[in-house]
Tab-separated table of N, CA and C and ligand atoms in Angstrom:
chain	number	residue	atom	x	y	z
N	600	UNK	N	-7.984	2.972	23.027
N	600	UNK	CA	-8.476	3.270	21.675
N	600	UNK	C	-8.933	1.961	21.038
N	601	UNK	N	-10.113	1.990	20.356
N	601	UNK	CA	-10.658	0.747	19.798
N	601	UNK	C	-9.777	0.260	18.652
N	602	UNK	N	-9.882	-1.035	18.366
N	602	UNK	CA	-9.126	-1.611	17.250
N	602	UNK	C	-9.516	-0.918	15.961
N	603	UNK	N	-10.790	-0.660	15.787
N	603	UNK	CA	-11.267	-0.033	14.531
N	603	UNK	C	-10.630	1.335	14.358
N	604	UNK	N	-10.577	2.095	15.419
N	604	UNK	CA	-9.977	3.436	15.335
N	604	UNK	C	-8.480	3.321	15.069
N	605	UNK	N	-7.830	2.366	15.756
N	605	UNK	CA	-6.386	2.187	15.546
N	605	UNK	C	-6.095	1.852	14.099
N	606	UNK	N	-6.930	0.913	13.548
N	606	UNK	CA	-6.730	0.526	12.148
N	606	UNK	C	-6.931	1.731	11.236
N	607	UNK	N	-7.934	2.539	11.568
N	607	UNK	CA	-8.222	3.710	10.723
N	607	UNK	C	-7.070	4.692	10.751
N	608	UNK	N	-6.441	4.817	11.919
N	608	UNK	CA	-5.381	5.811	12.080
N	608	UNK	C	-4.028	5.325	11.564
N	609	UNK	N	-3.887	4.009	11.296
N	609	UNK	CA	-2.585	3.489	10.858
N	609	UNK	C	-2.236	4.036	9.489
N	610	UNK	N	-0.949	4.391	9.324
N	610	UNK	CA	-0.479	4.907	8.049
N	610	UNK	C	-0.644	3.843	6.965
N	611	UNK	N	-1.198	4.248	5.824
N	611	UNK	CA	-1.444	3.328	4.701
N	611	UNK	C	-0.160	3.242	3.869
N	612	UNK	N	0.710	2.305	4.251
N	612	UNK	CA	1.996	2.184	3.567
N	612	UNK	C	1.848	1.676	2.141
N	613	UNK	N	0.807	0.916	1.856
N	613	UNK	CA	0.600	0.450	0.473
N	613	UNK	C	0.337	1.648	-0.442
N	614	UNK	N	-0.471	2.583	0.021
N	614	UNK	CA	-0.744	3.778	-0.784
N	614	UNK	C	0.513	4.642	-0.905
N	615	UNK	N	1.250	4.761	0.207
N	615	UNK	CA	2.498	5.554	0.178
N	615	UNK	C	3.494	4.930	-0.794
N	616	UNK	N	3.554	3.609	-0.799
N	616	UNK	CA	4.463	2.917	-1.720
N	616	UNK	C	4.065	3.159	-3.175
N	617	UNK	N	2.772	3.119	-3.446
N	617	UNK	CA	2.302	3.379	-4.816
N	617	UNK	C	2.689	4.785	-5.256
N	618	UNK	N	2.551	5.742	-4.370
N	618	UNK	CA	2.924	7.130	-4.701
N	618	UNK	C	4.405	7.240	-5.001
N	619	UNK	N	5.225	6.651	-4.152
N	619	UNK	CA	6.669	6.726	-4.339
N	619	UNK	C	7.085	6.020	-5.626
N	620	UNK	N	6.466	4.865	-5.885
N	620	UNK	CA	6.805	4.148	-7.123
N	620	UNK	C	6.437	4.981	-8.353
N	621	UNK	N	5.312	5.658	-8.306
N	621	UNK	CA	4.894	6.488	-9.447
N	621	UNK	C	5.859	7.658	-9.651
N	622	UNK	N	6.309	8.250	-8.546
N	622	UNK	CA	7.196	9.414	-8.621
N	622	UNK	C	8.605	9.038	-9.064
N	623	UNK	N	9.015	7.807	-8.781
N	623	UNK	CA	10.411	7.425	-9.040
N	623	UNK	C	10.558	6.464	-10.211
N	624	UNK	N	9.461	6.192	-10.907
N	624	UNK	CA	9.511	5.220	-12.013
N	624	UNK	C	10.620	5.581	-13.004
N	625	UNK	N	11.509	4.631	-13.259
N	625	UNK	CA	12.564	4.832	-14.247
N	625	UNK	C	13.802	5.533	-13.704
N	626	UNK	N	13.721	6.042	-12.467
N	626	UNK	CA	14.859	6.763	-11.870
N	626	UNK	C	15.821	5.772	-11.236
N	627	UNK	N	17.128	5.983	-11.481
N	627	UNK	CA	18.130	5.082	-10.887
N	627	UNK	C	19.126	5.831	-10.007
N	628	UNK	N	19.099	7.170	-10.046
N	628	UNK	CA	20.044	7.943	-9.240
N	628	UNK	C	19.681	7.835	-7.757
N	629	UNK	N	20.618	7.343	-6.935
N	629	UNK	CA	20.316	7.092	-5.524
N	629	UNK	C	19.915	8.348	-4.766
N	630	UNK	N	20.570	9.478	-5.041
N	630	UNK	CA	20.234	10.707	-4.302
N	630	UNK	C	18.836	11.183	-4.669
N	631	UNK	N	18.502	11.093	-5.936
N	631	UNK	CA	17.141	11.480	-6.356
N	631	UNK	C	16.106	10.565	-5.710
N	632	UNK	N	16.411	9.289	-5.659
N	632	UNK	CA	15.488	8.333	-5.029
N	632	UNK	C	15.351	8.620	-3.536
N	633	UNK	N	16.490	8.868	-2.877
N	633	UNK	CA	16.454	9.170	-1.441
N	633	UNK	C	15.661	10.441	-1.157
N	634	UNK	N	15.885	11.471	-1.971
N	634	UNK	CA	15.190	12.743	-1.751
N	634	UNK	C	13.679	12.565	-1.878
N	635	UNK	N	13.257	11.744	-2.823
N	635	UNK	CA	11.824	11.522	-3.036
N	635	UNK	C	11.218	10.716	-1.886
N	636	UNK	N	11.914	9.666	-1.484
N	636	UNK	CA	11.428	8.849	-0.361
N	636	UNK	C	11.312	9.696	0.904
N	637	UNK	N	12.332	10.494	1.192
N	637	UNK	CA	12.307	11.327	2.398
N	637	UNK	C	11.129	12.287	2.370
N	638	UNK	N	10.951	12.952	1.232
N	638	UNK	CA	9.870	13.940	1.123
N	638	UNK	C	8.507	13.290	1.360
N	639	UNK	N	8.241	12.189	0.672
N	639	UNK	CA	6.916	11.554	0.771
N	639	UNK	C	6.687	10.931	2.146
N	640	UNK	N	7.688	10.272	2.701
N	640	UNK	CA	7.508	9.653	4.026
N	640	UNK	C	7.343	10.726	5.089
N	641	UNK	N	8.192	11.734	5.067
N	641	UNK	CA	8.141	12.773	6.111
N	641	UNK	C	6.777	13.434	6.209
N	642	UNK	N	6.189	13.712	5.057
N	642	UNK	CA	4.916	14.445	5.051
N	642	UNK	C	3.702	13.521	5.165
N	643	UNK	N	3.969	12.217	5.302
N	643	UNK	CA	2.847	11.260	5.362
N	643	UNK	C	2.261	11.127	6.752
N	644	UNK	N	3.002	11.565	7.783
N	644	UNK	CA	2.549	11.294	9.147
N	644	UNK	C	3.119	12.332	10.107
N	645	UNK	N	2.242	12.890	10.941
N	645	UNK	CA	2.660	13.959	11.866
N	645	UNK	C	3.584	13.446	12.976
N	646	UNK	N	3.703	12.109	13.100
N	646	UNK	CA	4.634	11.583	14.106
N	646	UNK	C	6.087	11.812	13.685
N	647	UNK	N	6.297	11.985	12.364
N	647	UNK	CA	7.645	12.039	11.800
N	647	UNK	C	8.187	13.470	11.858
N	648	UNK	N	9.091	13.719	12.813
N	648	UNK	CA	9.605	15.086	13.002
N	648	UNK	C	10.956	15.311	12.346
N	649	UNK	N	11.687	14.223	12.083
N	649	UNK	CA	12.922	14.295	11.307
N	649	UNK	C	13.016	12.998	10.505
N	650	UNK	N	13.236	13.139	9.211
N	650	UNK	CA	13.287	11.968	8.332
N	650	UNK	C	14.478	12.107	7.409
N	651	UNK	N	15.359	11.107	7.360
N	651	UNK	CA	16.512	11.264	6.484
N	651	UNK	C	17.331	10.004	6.335
N	652	UNK	N	18.249	10.081	5.363
N	652	UNK	CA	19.187	8.990	5.109
N	652	UNK	C	20.572	9.368	5.619
N	653	UNK	N	21.282	8.381	6.114
N	653	UNK	CA	22.726	8.482	6.323
N	653	UNK	C	23.363	7.436	5.421
N	654	UNK	N	24.261	7.925	4.555
N	654	UNK	CA	24.827	7.043	3.532
N	654	UNK	C	26.133	6.410	3.994
N	655	UNK	N	26.403	5.204	3.573
N	655	UNK	CA	27.701	4.576	3.830
N	655	UNK	C	28.696	5.193	2.848
N	656	UNK	N	29.682	5.941	3.378
N	656	UNK	CA	30.622	6.658	2.495
N	656	UNK	C	32.048	6.121	2.613
N	657	UNK	N	32.274	5.210	3.520
N	657	UNK	CA	33.608	4.639	3.696
N	657	UNK	C	33.525	3.568	4.770
N	658	UNK	N	34.627	2.913	5.047
N	658	UNK	CA	34.614	1.856	6.068
N	658	UNK	C	34.092	2.390	7.414
N	659	UNK	N	33.018	1.808	7.875
N	659	UNK	CA	32.487	2.135	9.207
N	659	UNK	C	32.082	3.607	9.341
N	660	UNK	N	31.681	4.261	8.251
N	660	UNK	CA	31.336	5.683	8.305
N	660	UNK	C	30.024	5.968	7.561
N	661	UNK	N	29.180	6.746	8.233
N	661	UNK	CA	27.933	7.224	7.641
N	661	UNK	C	28.017	8.740	7.477
N	662	UNK	N	27.507	9.244	6.368
N	662	UNK	CA	27.410	10.695	6.182
N	662	UNK	C	25.998	11.039	5.752
N	663	UNK	N	25.569	12.218	6.153
N	663	UNK	CA	24.186	12.609	5.945
N	663	UNK	C	23.831	12.637	4.456
N	664	UNK	N	22.595	12.262	4.194
N	664	UNK	CA	22.050	12.333	2.835
N	664	UNK	C	20.816	13.219	2.849
N	665	UNK	N	19.944	13.061	1.894
N	665	UNK	CA	18.717	13.869	1.864
N	665	UNK	C	17.918	13.716	3.151
N	666	UNK	N	17.404	14.848	3.675
N	666	UNK	CA	16.591	14.772	4.889
N	666	UNK	C	15.600	15.923	4.938
N	667	UNK	N	14.621	15.756	5.810
N	667	UNK	CA	13.620	16.795	6.088
N	667	UNK	C	13.551	16.960	7.608
N	668	UNK	N	13.497	18.237	8.041
N	668	UNK	CA	13.464	18.518	9.462
N	668	UNK	C	14.639	19.405	9.815
N	669	UNK	N	14.914	19.562	11.120
N	669	UNK	CA	16.004	20.426	11.539
N	669	UNK	C	17.371	19.862	11.168
N	670	UNK	N	18.431	20.672	11.452
N	670	UNK	CA	19.800	20.278	11.081
N	670	UNK	C	20.146	18.888	11.615
N	671	UNK	N	20.681	18.046	10.749
N	671	UNK	CA	21.144	16.715	11.170
N	671	UNK	C	22.657	16.684	11.185
N	672	UNK	N	23.219	15.959	12.149
N	672	UNK	CA	24.689	15.898	12.211
N	672	UNK	C	25.232	15.279	10.921
N	673	UNK	N	26.428	15.707	10.529
N	673	UNK	CA	26.911	15.381	9.186
N	673	UNK	C	27.525	13.989	9.082
N	674	UNK	N	28.190	13.543	10.149
N	674	UNK	CA	28.892	12.261	10.091
N	674	UNK	C	28.549	11.411	11.319
N	675	UNK	N	28.387	10.114	11.124
N	675	UNK	CA	28.165	9.188	12.239
N	675	UNK	C	28.981	7.920	11.988
N	676	UNK	N	30.001	7.683	12.807
N	676	UNK	CA	30.720	6.406	12.674
N	676	UNK	C	29.827	5.240	13.094
N	677	UNK	N	30.088	4.064	12.541
N	677	UNK	CA	29.278	2.885	12.867
N	677	UNK	C	29.290	2.602	14.371
N	678	UNK	N	30.266	3.143	15.074
N	678	UNK	CA	30.389	2.857	16.515
N	678	UNK	C	29.456	3.687	17.372
N	679	UNK	N	28.760	4.652	16.755
N	679	UNK	CA	27.970	5.583	17.574
N	679	UNK	C	26.503	5.627	17.182
N	680	UNK	N	25.675	5.906	18.159
N	680	UNK	CA	24.284	6.246	17.904
N	680	UNK	C	23.409	5.093	17.466
N	681	UNK	N	22.156	5.425	17.271
N	681	UNK	CA	21.176	4.440	16.803
N	681	UNK	C	21.456	4.099	15.340
N	682	UNK	N	21.850	5.137	14.579
N	682	UNK	CA	22.187	4.900	13.171
N	682	UNK	C	23.402	3.991	13.042
N	683	UNK	N	24.403	4.244	13.888
N	683	UNK	CA	25.592	3.390	13.841
N	683	UNK	C	25.252	1.945	14.176
N	684	UNK	N	24.346	1.758	15.137
N	684	UNK	CA	23.935	0.392	15.510
N	684	UNK	C	23.237	-0.295	14.344
N	685	UNK	N	22.352	0.437	13.656
N	685	UNK	CA	21.637	-0.143	12.510
N	685	UNK	C	22.610	-0.542	11.410
N	686	UNK	N	23.637	0.298	11.188
N	686	UNK	CA	24.625	0.000	10.146
N	686	UNK	C	25.545	-1.141	10.578
N	687	UNK	N	26.000	-1.087	11.805
N	687	UNK	CA	26.959	-2.102	12.333
N	687	UNK	C	26.317	-3.488	12.345
N	688	UNK	N	25.059	-3.530	12.799
N	688	UNK	CA	24.365	-4.807	12.963
N	688	UNK	C	23.529	-5.179	11.743
N	689	UNK	N	23.431	-4.236	10.795
N	689	UNK	CA	22.599	-4.414	9.593
N	689	UNK	C	21.194	-4.856	9.997
N	690	UNK	N	20.664	-4.170	11.008
N	690	UNK	CA	19.355	-4.591	11.516
N	690	UNK	C	18.526	-3.384	11.949
N	691	UNK	N	17.206	-3.612	11.959
N	691	UNK	CA	16.238	-2.605	12.390
N	691	UNK	C	16.482	-2.203	13.837
N	692	UNK	N	16.357	-0.887	14.096
N	692	UNK	CA	16.428	-0.363	15.463
N	692	UNK	C	15.143	0.404	15.729
N	693	UNK	N	14.375	-0.016	16.741
N	693	UNK	CA	13.198	0.741	17.165
N	693	UNK	C	13.433	1.146	18.615
N	694	UNK	N	13.508	2.451	18.865
N	694	UNK	CA	13.849	2.964	20.193
N	694	UNK	C	12.650	3.730	20.751
N	695	UNK	N	12.007	3.172	21.745
N	695	UNK	CA	10.804	3.809	22.300
N	695	UNK	C	11.148	5.044	23.140
N	696	UNK	N	12.352	5.010	23.766
N	696	UNK	CA	12.794	6.145	24.585
N	696	UNK	C	14.278	6.386	24.315
N	697	UNK	N	14.578	7.402	23.521
N	697	UNK	CA	15.975	7.643	23.106
N	697	UNK	C	16.883	7.892	24.311
N	698	UNK	N	16.322	8.366	25.396
N	698	UNK	CA	17.153	8.653	26.582
N	698	UNK	C	17.641	7.369	27.249
N	699	UNK	N	17.035	6.241	26.871
N	699	UNK	CA	17.490	4.972	27.459
N	699	UNK	C	18.402	4.213	26.506
N	700	UNK	N	18.735	4.834	25.358
N	700	UNK	CA	19.609	4.158	24.385
N	700	UNK	C	21.041	4.650	24.613
N	701	UNK	N	21.938	3.762	25.034
N	701	UNK	CA	23.323	4.200	25.291
N	701	UNK	C	23.967	4.782	24.036
N	702	UNK	N	24.475	6.013	24.124
N	702	UNK	CA	25.166	6.614	22.989
N	702	UNK	C	24.251	7.247	21.961
N	703	UNK	N	22.962	7.384	22.296
N	703	UNK	CA	22.054	8.064	21.356
N	703	UNK	C	22.611	9.440	21.024
N	704	UNK	N	22.542	9.796	19.727
N	704	UNK	CA	23.001	11.117	19.285
N	704	UNK	C	21.782	12.010	19.102
N	705	UNK	N	21.675	13.046	19.897
N	705	UNK	CA	20.486	13.905	19.866
N	705	UNK	C	20.735	15.080	18.922
N	706	UNK	N	20.155	14.992	17.719
N	706	UNK	CA	20.264	16.139	16.805
N	706	UNK	C	19.257	17.212	17.193
N	707	UNK	N	18.217	16.798	17.935
N	707	UNK	CA	17.237	17.754	18.458
N	707	UNK	C	16.881	17.317	19.874
N	708	UNK	N	16.813	18.283	20.799
N	708	UNK	CA	16.516	17.936	22.205
N	708	UNK	C	15.074	17.476	22.373
N	709	UNK	N	14.256	17.713	21.342
N	709	UNK	CA	12.829	17.365	21.450
N	709	UNK	C	12.560	15.895	21.103
N	710	UNK	N	13.561	15.212	20.518
N	710	UNK	CA	13.345	13.830	20.087
N	710	UNK	C	13.079	12.898	21.268
N	711	UNK	N	12.049	12.075	21.172
N	711	UNK	CA	11.716	11.117	22.222
N	711	UNK	C	11.857	9.671	21.766
N	712	UNK	N	11.564	9.390	20.497
N	712	UNK	CA	11.675	8.002	20.006
N	712	UNK	C	12.198	8.014	18.572
N	713	UNK	N	12.621	6.841	18.106
N	713	UNK	CA	13.338	6.795	16.823
N	713	UNK	C	13.220	5.408	16.205
N	714	UNK	N	13.192	5.380	14.869
N	714	UNK	CA	13.292	4.124	14.141
N	714	UNK	C	14.382	4.291	13.094
N	715	UNK	N	15.246	3.305	12.963
N	715	UNK	CA	16.309	3.335	11.965
N	715	UNK	C	16.338	1.981	11.263
N	716	UNK	N	16.327	2.026	9.920
N	716	UNK	CA	16.326	0.796	9.127
N	716	UNK	C	17.556	0.756	8.226
N	717	UNK	N	18.188	-0.387	8.099
N	717	UNK	CA	19.283	-0.514	7.139
N	717	UNK	C	18.716	-0.495	5.721
N	718	UNK	N	19.489	0.027	4.773
N	718	UNK	CA	19.065	0.121	3.368
N	718	UNK	C	20.069	-0.665	2.522
N	719	UNK	N	19.581	-1.626	1.767
N	719	UNK	CA	20.432	-2.476	0.945
N	719	UNK	C	20.129	-2.258	-0.538
N	720	UNK	N	21.157	-2.426	-1.367
N	720	UNK	CA	20.944	-2.335	-2.816
N	720	UNK	C	20.638	-3.731	-3.376
N	721	UNK	N	20.564	-3.827	-4.710
N	721	UNK	CA	20.158	-5.113	-5.298
N	721	UNK	C	21.275	-6.151	-5.270
N	722	UNK	N	22.445	-5.727	-4.790
N	722	UNK	CA	23.535	-6.709	-4.562
N	722	UNK	C	23.634	-7.052	-3.083
N	723	UNK	N	22.606	-6.644	-2.322
N	723	UNK	CA	22.521	-6.903	-0.882
N	723	UNK	C	23.661	-6.249	-0.105
N	724	UNK	N	24.165	-5.154	-0.634
N	724	UNK	CA	25.190	-4.353	0.052
N	724	UNK	C	24.505	-3.243	0.849
N	725	UNK	N	24.987	-2.973	2.053
N	725	UNK	CA	24.470	-1.868	2.849
N	725	UNK	C	24.893	-0.548	2.209
N	726	UNK	N	23.928	0.279	1.820
N	726	UNK	CA	24.277	1.566	1.188
N	726	UNK	C	23.924	2.750	2.079
N	727	UNK	N	23.061	2.550	3.064
N	727	UNK	CA	22.621	3.666	3.910
N	727	UNK	C	21.809	3.123	5.078
N	728	UNK	N	21.441	4.030	5.956
N	728	UNK	CA	20.391	3.746	6.937
N	728	UNK	C	19.343	4.831	6.779
N	729	UNK	N	18.100	4.481	7.103
N	729	UNK	CA	16.975	5.413	7.006
N	729	UNK	C	16.482	5.703	8.400
N	730	UNK	N	16.502	6.985	8.789
N	730	UNK	CA	16.286	7.387	10.172
N	730	UNK	C	15.056	8.281	10.281
N	731	UNK	N	14.135	7.943	11.192
N	731	UNK	CA	12.997	8.812	11.492
N	731	UNK	C	12.967	9.059	12.995
N	732	UNK	N	12.926	10.353	13.362
N	732	UNK	CA	12.819	10.748	14.764
N	732	UNK	C	11.405	11.253	15.019
N	733	UNK	N	10.921	11.013	16.251
N	733	UNK	CA	9.633	11.569	16.647
N	733	UNK	C	9.752	12.263	17.987
N	734	UNK	N	9.006	13.356	18.131
N	734	UNK	CA	8.948	14.042	19.420
N	734	UNK	C	7.972	13.339	20.360
N	735	UNK	N	7.319	12.267	19.853
N	735	UNK	CA	6.393	11.503	20.689
N	735	UNK	C	7.117	10.259	21.226
N	736	UNK	N	6.901	9.894	22.482
N	736	UNK	CA	7.510	8.662	22.992
N	736	UNK	C	6.882	7.440	22.334
N	737	UNK	N	7.701	6.394	22.136
N	737	UNK	CA	7.215	5.101	21.610
N	737	UNK	C	6.317	5.296	20.387
N	738	UNK	N	6.763	6.114	19.453
N	738	UNK	CA	5.910	6.487	18.309
N	738	UNK	C	5.848	5.414	17.233
N	739	UNK	N	6.820	4.474	17.209
N	739	UNK	CA	6.958	3.567	16.080
N	739	UNK	C	6.553	2.140	16.436
N	740	UNK	N	5.868	1.486	15.461
N	740	UNK	CA	5.314	0.142	15.680
N	740	UNK	C	5.868	-0.832	14.646
N	741	UNK	N	5.501	-2.095	14.798
N	741	UNK	CA	5.894	-3.109	13.816
N	741	UNK	C	5.269	-2.785	12.458
N	742	UNK	N	4.092	-2.179	12.464
N	742	UNK	CA	3.447	-1.758	11.213
N	742	UNK	C	4.333	-0.764	10.475
N	743	UNK	N	4.922	0.166	11.188
N	743	UNK	CA	5.844	1.121	10.572
N	743	UNK	C	7.090	0.400	10.052
N	744	UNK	N	7.641	-0.474	10.853
N	744	UNK	CA	8.856	-1.191	10.444
N	744	UNK	C	8.604	-2.002	9.181
N	745	UNK	N	7.468	-2.715	9.134
N	745	UNK	CA	7.140	-3.531	7.963
N	745	UNK	C	6.901	-2.663	6.724
N	746	UNK	N	6.150	-1.580	6.900
N	746	UNK	CA	5.821	-0.718	5.765
N	746	UNK	C	7.029	-0.002	5.214
N	747	UNK	N	7.866	0.509	6.110
N	747	UNK	CA	9.065	1.236	5.668
N	747	UNK	C	10.066	0.274	5.027
N	748	UNK	N	10.217	-0.918	5.618
N	748	UNK	CA	11.140	-1.908	5.036
N	748	UNK	C	10.737	-2.262	3.615
N	749	UNK	N	9.441	-2.427	3.406
N	749	UNK	CA	8.949	-2.780	2.065
N	749	UNK	C	9.245	-1.659	1.071
N	750	UNK	N	9.030	-0.424	1.458
N	750	UNK	CA	9.301	0.712	0.565
N	750	UNK	C	10.793	0.781	0.242
N	751	UNK	N	11.626	0.653	1.229
N	751	UNK	CA	13.077	0.747	0.995
N	751	UNK	C	13.554	-0.384	0.097
N	752	UNK	N	12.989	-1.560	0.283
N	752	UNK	CA	13.369	-2.710	-0.564
N	752	UNK	C	12.932	-2.474	-2.003
N	753	UNK	N	11.698	-1.981	-2.182
N	753	UNK	CA	11.174	-1.749	-3.535
N	753	UNK	C	11.973	-0.685	-4.276
N	754	UNK	N	12.376	0.365	-3.571
N	754	UNK	CA	13.049	1.495	-4.227
N	754	UNK	C	14.522	1.208	-4.483
N	755	UNK	N	15.204	0.555	-3.534
N	755	UNK	CA	16.661	0.451	-3.624
N	755	UNK	C	17.187	-0.947	-3.944
N	756	UNK	N	16.351	-1.979	-3.756
N	756	UNK	CA	16.875	-3.345	-3.935
N	756	UNK	C	16.208	-4.120	-5.065
N	757	UNK	N	14.991	-3.763	-5.391
N	757	UNK	CA	14.305	-4.532	-6.447
N	757	UNK	C	14.728	-4.074	-7.838
H	1390	LIG	N1	19.653	10.056	16.544
H	1390	LIG	C1	20.583	9.506	15.571
H	1390	LIG	C2	21.434	10.599	14.948
H	1390	LIG	C3	20.847	11.268	13.749
H	1390	LIG	S1	19.900	12.704	14.260
H	1390	LIG	O1	18.786	12.101	15.026
H	1390	LIG	C4	19.193	13.263	12.760
H	1390	LIG	C5	21.515	8.474	16.209
H	1390	LIG	O2	21.514	8.336	17.455
H	1390	LIG	O3	22.242	7.814	15.460
């Protein structure tokens, strides 16, 4: 695929960020913010088959938050899964093939790739992870990681 076509097809995260900022202006409730981010991100790109937050609810424990897509498991300890790795290491996880990730938790058998980002508040505390699953292999790029990180920082940390 030509560079021009690739550039044309890339998700416009700046526009998505502007939309989310307009929708959430003045809102401080974390669940309302999460629900809005999930809705707008999920519907922005056909690669995104499951989009949601897992919130830090106790020591080493994540519990499901707002999401779009099929049923998501309710609890994930930091010791398990791609989400647990993102929370434990406080770092981005991009998984091109979920079947090669030790301990991957399959909420849907159709999932092939996944991106999970840690979410920090304005005190730099980990409050959640943001998880997107795709039924396409190797669906996520550095462009996605950069764009999603910027949105999460603007909504939850700035
Ligand atoms: N795949 C995630 C679990 C969440 S479901 O995909 C919604 C993981 O391995 O942590």
